[in-house]
Amino acid sequence: MINVLLFAQLKDELGKEALSIEGNGMSVAQLKGKMKIEFQLEGLETVMTAVNEEFADDETILSDGDTVAFIPPVSGG
Amino acid sequence: MNYDISKEPIVIQEVIDKVVNRNAGAVTTFIGTVREMTKGKKTLFLIYEAYKPMAIKKLEQIGSEIKERWPDAETAITHRVGKLEITDIAVVIAVSTPHRNDAYEANRYAIERIKEIVPIWKKEHWEDGETWVGNQLETVPYPKGKPEEVDIDD
């Protein structure tokens, strides 16, 4: 299972901040597609992704136990 | 620990003390505070949220980038999370260097990088609603899913 973390508007949209989803061997892009279909989650195309706390691109392949965080445009400072 | 995410109010002097050293001839501090009016709209309060372990790593990365550019610089950054009222301190950046020009430049670099790569979000609560900043403006799309390399290295 992949651990998915959600923040800011994505967390509000889904109503939770973390979930587990089948995704072993999937790319980040495929996981985004699956999340979009299963949860009707919009706007995943424009967010950054972190795998195990480091920025990753859409081609990154996921393995069981990975933590994937979807990172909307940041607004710290 | 020079890089921190704090639920408690930031004590400015504690951040400064982390970078004071005998080789420094200058210490610059940037103090980011919560503004009431933005383009005529009145903010009531803000909520800051962070992906804490990654945010600390990214603050450390900013410190490393500053070291590459200004080898004698020492940097400390604390960012607040939770509910902040108008005039509360959201972030404190302290940079020390042997000479003043580098201290100013490196400090400016740090705040600009925070706004690019550190996973922290603010939710504005106005009189007539609330919005995660960065949400509806969509001024910062990441078509490849992460910041461009040039973004990171520049």
PDB file of C-alpha atoms in Angstrom:
ATOM      1  CA  MET A   1       0.000   0.000   0.000  1.00  0.00           C
ATOM      2  CA  ILE A   2       1.016   3.597  -0.644  1.00  0.00           C
ATOM      3  CA  ASN A   3       0.553   6.146   2.138  1.00  0.00           C
ATOM      4  CA  VAL A   4      -0.920   9.320   0.688  1.00  0.00           C
ATOM      5  CA  LEU A   5      -0.774  12.654   2.520  1.00  0.00           C
ATOM      6  CA  LEU A   6      -2.982  15.598   1.616  1.00  0.00           C
ATOM      7  CA  PHE A   7      -2.596  19.227   2.558  1.00  0.00           C
ATOM      8  CA  ALA A   8      -4.355  22.559   2.270  1.00  0.00           C
ATOM      9  CA  GLN A   9      -7.195  22.601  -0.261  1.00  0.00           C
ATOM     10  CA  LEU A  10      -6.729  18.919  -1.146  1.00  0.00           C
ATOM     11  CA  LYS A  11      -7.205  17.957   2.504  1.00  0.00           C
ATOM     12  CA  ASP A  12     -10.331  20.118   2.712  1.00  0.00           C
ATOM     13  CA  GLU A  13     -11.681  18.697  -0.539  1.00  0.00           C
ATOM     14  CA  LEU A  14     -11.265  15.082   0.522  1.00  0.00           C
ATOM     15  CA  GLY A  15     -12.099  15.654   4.174  1.00  0.00           C
ATOM     16  CA  LYS A  16      -9.076  13.736   5.423  1.00  0.00           C
ATOM     17  CA  GLU A  17      -5.350  14.248   5.598  1.00  0.00           C
ATOM     18  CA  ALA A  18      -4.059  10.720   4.997  1.00  0.00           C
ATOM     19  CA  LEU A  19      -5.135   7.488   3.337  1.00  0.00           C
ATOM     20  CA  SER A  20      -3.748   4.192   2.085  1.00  0.00           C
ATOM     21  CA  ILE A  21      -4.206   3.131  -1.518  1.00  0.00           C
ATOM     22  CA  GLU A  22      -3.038   0.223  -3.702  1.00  0.00           C
ATOM     23  CA  GLY A  23      -0.297   1.520  -5.952  1.00  0.00           C
ATOM     24  CA  ASN A  24       2.725  -0.765  -5.915  1.00  0.00           C
ATOM     25  CA  GLY A  25       4.540  -0.353  -9.254  1.00  0.00           C
ATOM     26  CA  MET A  26       2.451   2.606 -10.357  1.00  0.00           C
ATOM     27  CA  SER A  27       3.950   5.883 -11.481  1.00  0.00           C
ATOM     28  CA  VAL A  28       3.058   9.088  -9.667  1.00  0.00           C
ATOM     29  CA  ALA A  29       0.975  10.083 -12.706  1.00  0.00           C
ATOM     30  CA  GLN A  30      -0.972   6.807 -12.539  1.00  0.00           C
ATOM     31  CA  LEU A  31      -1.592   7.259  -8.836  1.00  0.00           C
ATOM     32  CA  LYS A  32      -2.907  10.767  -9.503  1.00  0.00           C
ATOM     33  CA  GLY A  33      -5.236   9.331 -12.139  1.00  0.00           C
ATOM     34  CA  LYS A  34      -6.485   6.686  -9.748  1.00  0.00           C
ATOM     35  CA  MET A  35      -7.089   9.237  -6.993  1.00  0.00           C
ATOM     36  CA  LYS A  36      -8.959  11.444  -9.410  1.00  0.00           C
ATOM     37  CA  ILE A  37     -11.317   8.627 -10.384  1.00  0.00           C
ATOM     38  CA  GLU A  38     -11.803   7.104  -6.924  1.00  0.00           C
ATOM     39  CA  PHE A  39     -12.227  10.316  -4.993  1.00  0.00           C
ATOM     40  CA  GLN A  40     -13.276  12.819  -7.678  1.00  0.00           C
ATOM     41  CA  LEU A  41     -10.289  14.839  -6.548  1.00  0.00           C
ATOM     42  CA  GLU A  42      -9.722  17.808  -8.833  1.00  0.00           C
ATOM     43  CA  GLY A  43      -6.601  19.861  -9.367  1.00  0.00           C
ATOM     44  CA  LEU A  44      -4.019  17.120  -8.965  1.00  0.00           C
ATOM     45  CA  GLU A  45      -2.464  18.112 -12.297  1.00  0.00           C
ATOM     46  CA  THR A  46      -1.203  21.385 -10.888  1.00  0.00           C
ATOM     47  CA  VAL A  47       0.258  20.152  -7.617  1.00  0.00           C
ATOM     48  CA  MET A  48       3.773  19.062  -6.839  1.00  0.00           C
ATOM     49  CA  THR A  49       4.435  15.590  -5.518  1.00  0.00           C
ATOM     50  CA  ALA A  50       6.843  14.427  -2.853  1.00  0.00           C
ATOM     51  CA  VAL A  51       7.818  10.779  -2.467  1.00  0.00           C
ATOM     52  CA  ASN A  52       9.325  10.002   0.935  1.00  0.00           C
ATOM     53  CA  GLU A  53       9.738  13.711   1.660  1.00  0.00           C
ATOM     54  CA  GLU A  54      11.583  14.632  -1.533  1.00  0.00           C
ATOM     55  CA  PHE A  55      10.134  16.240  -4.667  1.00  0.00           C
ATOM     56  CA  ALA A  56       9.486  13.673  -7.385  1.00  0.00           C
ATOM     57  CA  ASP A  57       8.273  13.862 -10.965  1.00  0.00           C
ATOM     58  CA  ASP A  58       5.248  12.186 -12.531  1.00  0.00           C
ATOM     59  CA  GLU A  59       7.348   9.298 -13.900  1.00  0.00           C
ATOM     60  CA  THR A  60       8.605   8.184 -10.478  1.00  0.00           C
ATOM     61  CA  ILE A  61       7.627   4.569  -9.788  1.00  0.00           C
ATOM     62  CA  LEU A  62       6.079   3.843  -6.407  1.00  0.00           C
ATOM     63  CA  SER A  63       6.628   0.853  -4.129  1.00  0.00           C
ATOM     64  CA  ASP A  64       4.656  -0.472  -1.190  1.00  0.00           C
ATOM     65  CA  GLY A  65       5.430   1.525   1.918  1.00  0.00           C
ATOM     66  CA  ASP A  66       6.214   4.749   0.062  1.00  0.00           C
ATOM     67  CA  THR A  67       4.739   7.945   1.404  1.00  0.00           C
ATOM     68  CA  VAL A  68       3.376  10.206  -1.314  1.00  0.00           C
ATOM     69  CA  ALA A  69       2.473  13.781  -0.421  1.00  0.00           C
ATOM     70  CA  PHE A  70       0.592  16.012  -2.811  1.00  0.00           C
ATOM     71  CA  ILE A  71       1.903  19.520  -2.407  1.00  0.00           C
ATOM     72  CA  PRO A  72      -0.332  22.355  -3.649  1.00  0.00           C
ATOM     73  CA  PRO A  73       1.445  25.614  -4.536  1.00  0.00           C
ATOM     74  CA  VAL A  74       3.097  26.658  -1.295  1.00  0.00           C
ATOM     75  CA  SER A  75       2.433  29.941   0.468  1.00  0.00           C
ATOM     76  CA  GLY A  76       4.742  30.120   3.452  1.00  0.00           C
ATOM     77  CA  GLY A  77       6.676  33.172   4.525  1.00  0.00           C
TER      78      GLY A  77
ATOM     79  CA  MET B   1      18.573  22.983  15.499  1.00  0.00           C
ATOM     80  CA  ASN B   2      18.818  25.925  13.110  1.00  0.00           C
ATOM     81  CA  TYR B   3      15.660  25.080  11.162  1.00  0.00           C
ATOM     82  CA  ASP B   4      12.351  24.656  12.879  1.00  0.00           C
ATOM     83  CA  ILE B   5       8.581  24.634  12.491  1.00  0.00           C
ATOM     84  CA  SER B   6       6.909  25.910  15.638  1.00  0.00           C
ATOM     85  CA  LYS B   7       3.396  25.862  17.034  1.00  0.00           C
ATOM     86  CA  GLU B   8       4.461  28.360  19.677  1.00  0.00           C
ATOM     87  CA  PRO B   9       5.125  32.074  19.128  1.00  0.00           C
ATOM     88  CA  ILE B  10       8.608  32.629  17.710  1.00  0.00           C
ATOM     89  CA  VAL B  11      11.121  34.304  20.005  1.00  0.00           C
ATOM     90  CA  ILE B  12      13.155  36.452  17.625  1.00  0.00           C
ATOM     91  CA  GLN B  13      16.235  36.622  19.835  1.00  0.00           C
ATOM     92  CA  GLU B  14      16.478  32.835  20.002  1.00  0.00           C
ATOM     93  CA  VAL B  15      16.697  32.645  16.202  1.00  0.00           C
ATOM     94  CA  ILE B  16      19.329  35.401  16.111  1.00  0.00           C
ATOM     95  CA  ASP B  17      21.406  33.705  18.819  1.00  0.00           C
ATOM     96  CA  LYS B  18      21.787  30.631  16.613  1.00  0.00           C
ATOM     97  CA  VAL B  19      23.802  32.551  14.004  1.00  0.00           C
ATOM     98  CA  VAL B  20      25.829  34.932  16.160  1.00  0.00           C
ATOM     99  CA  ASN B  21      29.497  33.980  16.070  1.00  0.00           C
ATOM    100  CA  ARG B  22      32.951  35.545  16.261  1.00  0.00           C
ATOM    101  CA  ASN B  23      33.479  35.665  12.485  1.00  0.00           C
ATOM    102  CA  ALA B  24      30.282  37.592  11.876  1.00  0.00           C
ATOM    103  CA  GLY B  25      30.314  41.301  11.236  1.00  0.00           C
ATOM    104  CA  ALA B  26      26.650  41.443  10.316  1.00  0.00           C
ATOM    105  CA  VAL B  27      23.413  39.747  11.258  1.00  0.00           C
ATOM    106  CA  THR B  28      20.291  40.415   9.212  1.00  0.00           C
ATOM    107  CA  THR B  29      16.849  39.334  10.354  1.00  0.00           C
ATOM    108  CA  PHE B  30      13.729  39.043   8.282  1.00  0.00           C
ATOM    109  CA  ILE B  31      10.503  38.979  10.272  1.00  0.00           C
ATOM    110  CA  GLY B  32       7.397  38.049   8.321  1.00  0.00           C
ATOM    111  CA  THR B  33       4.203  39.269   9.988  1.00  0.00           C
ATOM    112  CA  VAL B  34       0.500  38.812   9.339  1.00  0.00           C
ATOM    113  CA  ARG B  35      -0.898  41.731   7.326  1.00  0.00           C
ATOM    114  CA  GLU B  36      -4.452  42.923   7.751  1.00  0.00           C
ATOM    115  CA  MET B  37      -5.222  44.402   4.328  1.00  0.00           C
ATOM    116  CA  THR B  38      -4.470  42.662   1.018  1.00  0.00           C
ATOM    117  CA  LYS B  39      -5.667  44.468  -2.099  1.00  0.00           C
ATOM    118  CA  GLY B  40      -8.468  46.098  -0.155  1.00  0.00           C
ATOM    119  CA  LYS B  41      -9.590  42.877   1.470  1.00  0.00           C
ATOM    120  CA  LYS B  42      -9.519  42.570   5.237  1.00  0.00           C
ATOM    121  CA  THR B  43      -7.912  39.488   6.757  1.00  0.00           C
ATOM    122  CA  LEU B  44      -9.324  38.390  10.119  1.00  0.00           C
ATOM    123  CA  PHE B  45      -6.706  35.744  10.872  1.00  0.00           C
ATOM    124  CA  LEU B  46      -4.540  33.099   9.143  1.00  0.00           C
ATOM    125  CA  ILE B  47      -4.003  29.402   9.555  1.00  0.00           C
ATOM    126  CA  TYR B  48      -0.573  28.087   8.586  1.00  0.00           C
ATOM    127  CA  GLU B  49      -0.156  24.393   7.924  1.00  0.00           C
ATOM    128  CA  ALA B  50       3.098  22.531   7.207  1.00  0.00           C
ATOM    129  CA  TYR B  51       4.251  19.112   6.102  1.00  0.00           C
ATOM    130  CA  LYS B  52       6.630  19.315   8.994  1.00  0.00           C
ATOM    131  CA  PRO B  53       9.363  16.713   8.340  1.00  0.00           C
ATOM    132  CA  MET B  54       9.700  17.757   4.707  1.00  0.00           C
ATOM    133  CA  ALA B  55       9.437  21.463   5.537  1.00  0.00           C
ATOM    134  CA  ILE B  56      12.380  21.150   7.923  1.00  0.00           C
ATOM    135  CA  LYS B  57      14.374  19.277   5.263  1.00  0.00           C
ATOM    136  CA  LYS B  58      13.634  22.003   2.724  1.00  0.00           C
ATOM    137  CA  LEU B  59      14.632  24.734   5.181  1.00  0.00           C
ATOM    138  CA  GLU B  60      17.891  22.820   5.692  1.00  0.00           C
ATOM    139  CA  GLN B  61      18.299  22.687   1.907  1.00  0.00           C
ATOM    140  CA  ILE B  62      17.940  26.456   1.734  1.00  0.00           C
ATOM    141  CA  GLY B  63      20.661  26.707   4.359  1.00  0.00           C
ATOM    142  CA  SER B  64      22.899  24.481   2.211  1.00  0.00           C
ATOM    143  CA  GLU B  65      22.204  26.562  -0.884  1.00  0.00           C
ATOM    144  CA  ILE B  66      23.154  29.690   1.059  1.00  0.00           C
ATOM    145  CA  LYS B  67      26.397  28.002   2.182  1.00  0.00           C
ATOM    146  CA  GLU B  68      27.274  27.276  -1.446  1.00  0.00           C
ATOM    147  CA  ARG B  69      26.759  30.890  -2.457  1.00  0.00           C
ATOM    148  CA  TRP B  70      27.993  32.575   0.717  1.00  0.00           C
ATOM    149  CA  PRO B  71      30.373  30.044   2.355  1.00  0.00           C
ATOM    150  CA  ASP B  72      30.832  32.085   5.534  1.00  0.00           C
ATOM    151  CA  ALA B  73      27.103  32.560   6.134  1.00  0.00           C
ATOM    152  CA  GLU B  74      25.260  31.009   9.067  1.00  0.00           C
ATOM    153  CA  THR B  75      21.495  30.699   8.693  1.00  0.00           C
ATOM    154  CA  ALA B  76      18.621  29.981  11.059  1.00  0.00           C
ATOM    155  CA  ILE B  77      14.936  29.890  10.121  1.00  0.00           C
ATOM    156  CA  THR B  78      11.840  29.271  12.239  1.00  0.00           C
ATOM    157  CA  HIS B  79       8.384  29.208  10.667  1.00  0.00           C
ATOM    158  CA  ARG B  80       5.219  29.281  12.730  1.00  0.00           C
ATOM    159  CA  VAL B  81       2.178  27.047  12.154  1.00  0.00           C
ATOM    160  CA  GLY B  82      -1.360  27.188  13.539  1.00  0.00           C
ATOM    161  CA  LYS B  83      -3.680  30.152  13.955  1.00  0.00           C
ATOM    162  CA  LEU B  84      -2.054  33.566  13.661  1.00  0.00           C
ATOM    163  CA  GLU B  85      -3.651  36.920  14.378  1.00  0.00           C
ATOM    164  CA  ILE B  86      -2.914  40.182  12.594  1.00  0.00           C
ATOM    165  CA  THR B  87       0.653  41.394  13.418  1.00  0.00           C
ATOM    166  CA  ASP B  88       1.727  37.947  14.680  1.00  0.00           C
ATOM    167  CA  ILE B  89       5.114  36.709  13.485  1.00  0.00           C
ATOM    168  CA  ALA B  90       4.907  33.982  10.832  1.00  0.00           C
ATOM    169  CA  VAL B  91       8.593  33.521  10.049  1.00  0.00           C
ATOM    170  CA  VAL B  92      11.969  34.673  11.308  1.00  0.00           C
ATOM    171  CA  ILE B  93      15.134  34.319   9.224  1.00  0.00           C
ATOM    172  CA  ALA B  94      18.510  35.231  10.680  1.00  0.00           C
ATOM    173  CA  VAL B  95      21.695  35.230   8.607  1.00  0.00           C
ATOM    174  CA  SER B  96      25.147  36.165   9.793  1.00  0.00           C
ATOM    175  CA  THR B  97      28.138  36.847   7.546  1.00  0.00           C
ATOM    176  CA  PRO B  98      31.479  38.610   7.905  1.00  0.00           C
ATOM    177  CA  HIS B  99      30.248  41.599   5.849  1.00  0.00           C
ATOM    178  CA  ARG B 100      26.834  43.273   5.631  1.00  0.00           C
ATOM    179  CA  ASN B 101      26.134  42.990   1.920  1.00  0.00           C
ATOM    180  CA  ASP B 102      26.198  39.195   1.973  1.00  0.00           C
ATOM    181  CA  ALA B 103      23.971  39.111   5.049  1.00  0.00           C
ATOM    182  CA  TYR B 104      21.290  41.144   3.265  1.00  0.00           C
ATOM    183  CA  GLU B 105      21.517  39.164   0.035  1.00  0.00           C
ATOM    184  CA  ALA B 106      21.531  35.748   1.660  1.00  0.00           C
ATOM    185  CA  ASN B 107      18.561  36.638   3.838  1.00  0.00           C
ATOM    186  CA  ARG B 108      16.586  37.805   0.810  1.00  0.00           C
ATOM    187  CA  TYR B 109      17.497  34.569  -0.954  1.00  0.00           C
ATOM    188  CA  ALA B 110      16.135  32.538   1.963  1.00  0.00           C
ATOM    189  CA  ILE B 111      12.669  34.122   2.001  1.00  0.00           C
ATOM    190  CA  GLU B 112      12.304  33.843  -1.769  1.00  0.00           C
ATOM    191  CA  ARG B 113      13.213  30.147  -1.640  1.00  0.00           C
ATOM    192  CA  ILE B 114      10.776  29.524   1.207  1.00  0.00           C
ATOM    193  CA  LYS B 115       8.021  30.764  -1.075  1.00  0.00           C
ATOM    194  CA  GLU B 116       9.118  28.289  -3.773  1.00  0.00           C
ATOM    195  CA  ILE B 117      10.038  24.976  -2.181  1.00  0.00           C
ATOM    196  CA  VAL B 118       8.993  24.711   1.472  1.00  0.00           C
ATOM    197  CA  PRO B 119       5.712  22.816   1.996  1.00  0.00           C
ATOM    198  CA  ILE B 120       3.873  25.371   4.105  1.00  0.00           C
ATOM    199  CA  TRP B 121       0.447  26.745   3.265  1.00  0.00           C
ATOM    200  CA  LYS B 122      -1.587  29.619   4.570  1.00  0.00           C
ATOM    201  CA  LYS B 123      -5.330  29.825   4.700  1.00  0.00           C
ATOM    202  CA  GLU B 124      -6.692  33.346   4.688  1.00  0.00           C
ATOM    203  CA  HIS B 125      -9.845  33.935   6.665  1.00  0.00           C
ATOM    204  CA  TRP B 126     -11.622  37.054   5.455  1.00  0.00           C
ATOM    205  CA  GLU B 127     -14.819  38.704   6.581  1.00  0.00           C
ATOM    206  CA  ASP B 128     -16.637  36.974   3.727  1.00  0.00           C
ATOM    207  CA  GLY B 129     -14.929  33.617   3.452  1.00  0.00           C
ATOM    208  CA  GLU B 130     -11.690  31.673   3.431  1.00  0.00           C
ATOM    209  CA  THR B 131      -9.168  30.471   0.855  1.00  0.00           C
ATOM    210  CA  TRP B 132      -5.948  28.543   0.738  1.00  0.00           C
ATOM    211  CA  VAL B 133      -3.532  30.983  -0.852  1.00  0.00           C
ATOM    212  CA  GLY B 134      -2.145  29.623  -4.089  1.00  0.00           C
ATOM    213  CA  ASN B 135      -5.334  27.695  -4.656  1.00  0.00           C
ATOM    214  CA  GLN B 136      -7.577  29.728  -6.901  1.00  0.00           C
ATOM    215  CA  LEU B 137      -4.955  32.035  -8.311  1.00  0.00           C
ATOM    216  CA  GLU B 138      -3.102  29.108  -9.876  1.00  0.00           C
ATOM    217  CA  THR B 139      -0.185  31.369 -10.590  1.00  0.00           C
ATOM    218  CA  VAL B 140       2.302  28.594  -9.865  1.00  0.00           C
ATOM    219  CA  PRO B 141       1.524  25.556 -11.966  1.00  0.00           C
ATOM    220  CA  TYR B 142       3.952  22.640 -11.877  1.00  0.00           C
ATOM    221  CA  PRO B 143       3.258  20.786 -15.123  1.00  0.00           C
ATOM    222  CA  LYS B 144       5.979  18.220 -14.409  1.00  0.00           C
ATOM    223  CA  GLY B 145       4.808  17.668 -10.862  1.00  0.00           C
ATOM    224  CA  LYS B 146       7.804  19.303  -9.210  1.00  0.00           C
ATOM    225  CA  PRO B 147       9.776  22.526  -9.447  1.00  0.00           C
ATOM    226  CA  GLU B 148      11.919  22.767 -12.567  1.00  0.00           C
ATOM    227  CA  GLU B 149      15.596  21.982 -12.033  1.00  0.00           C
ATOM    228  CA  VAL B 150      16.487  25.519 -12.990  1.00  0.00           C
ATOM    229  CA  ASP B 151      14.118  26.602 -10.251  1.00  0.00           C
ATOM    230  CA  ILE B 152      15.902  24.526  -7.665  1.00  0.00           C
ATOM    231  CA  ASP B 153      19.432  25.382  -8.704  1.00  0.00           C
ATOM    232  CA  ASP B 154      19.013  29.043  -9.502  1.00  0.00           C
TER     233      ASP B 154
END
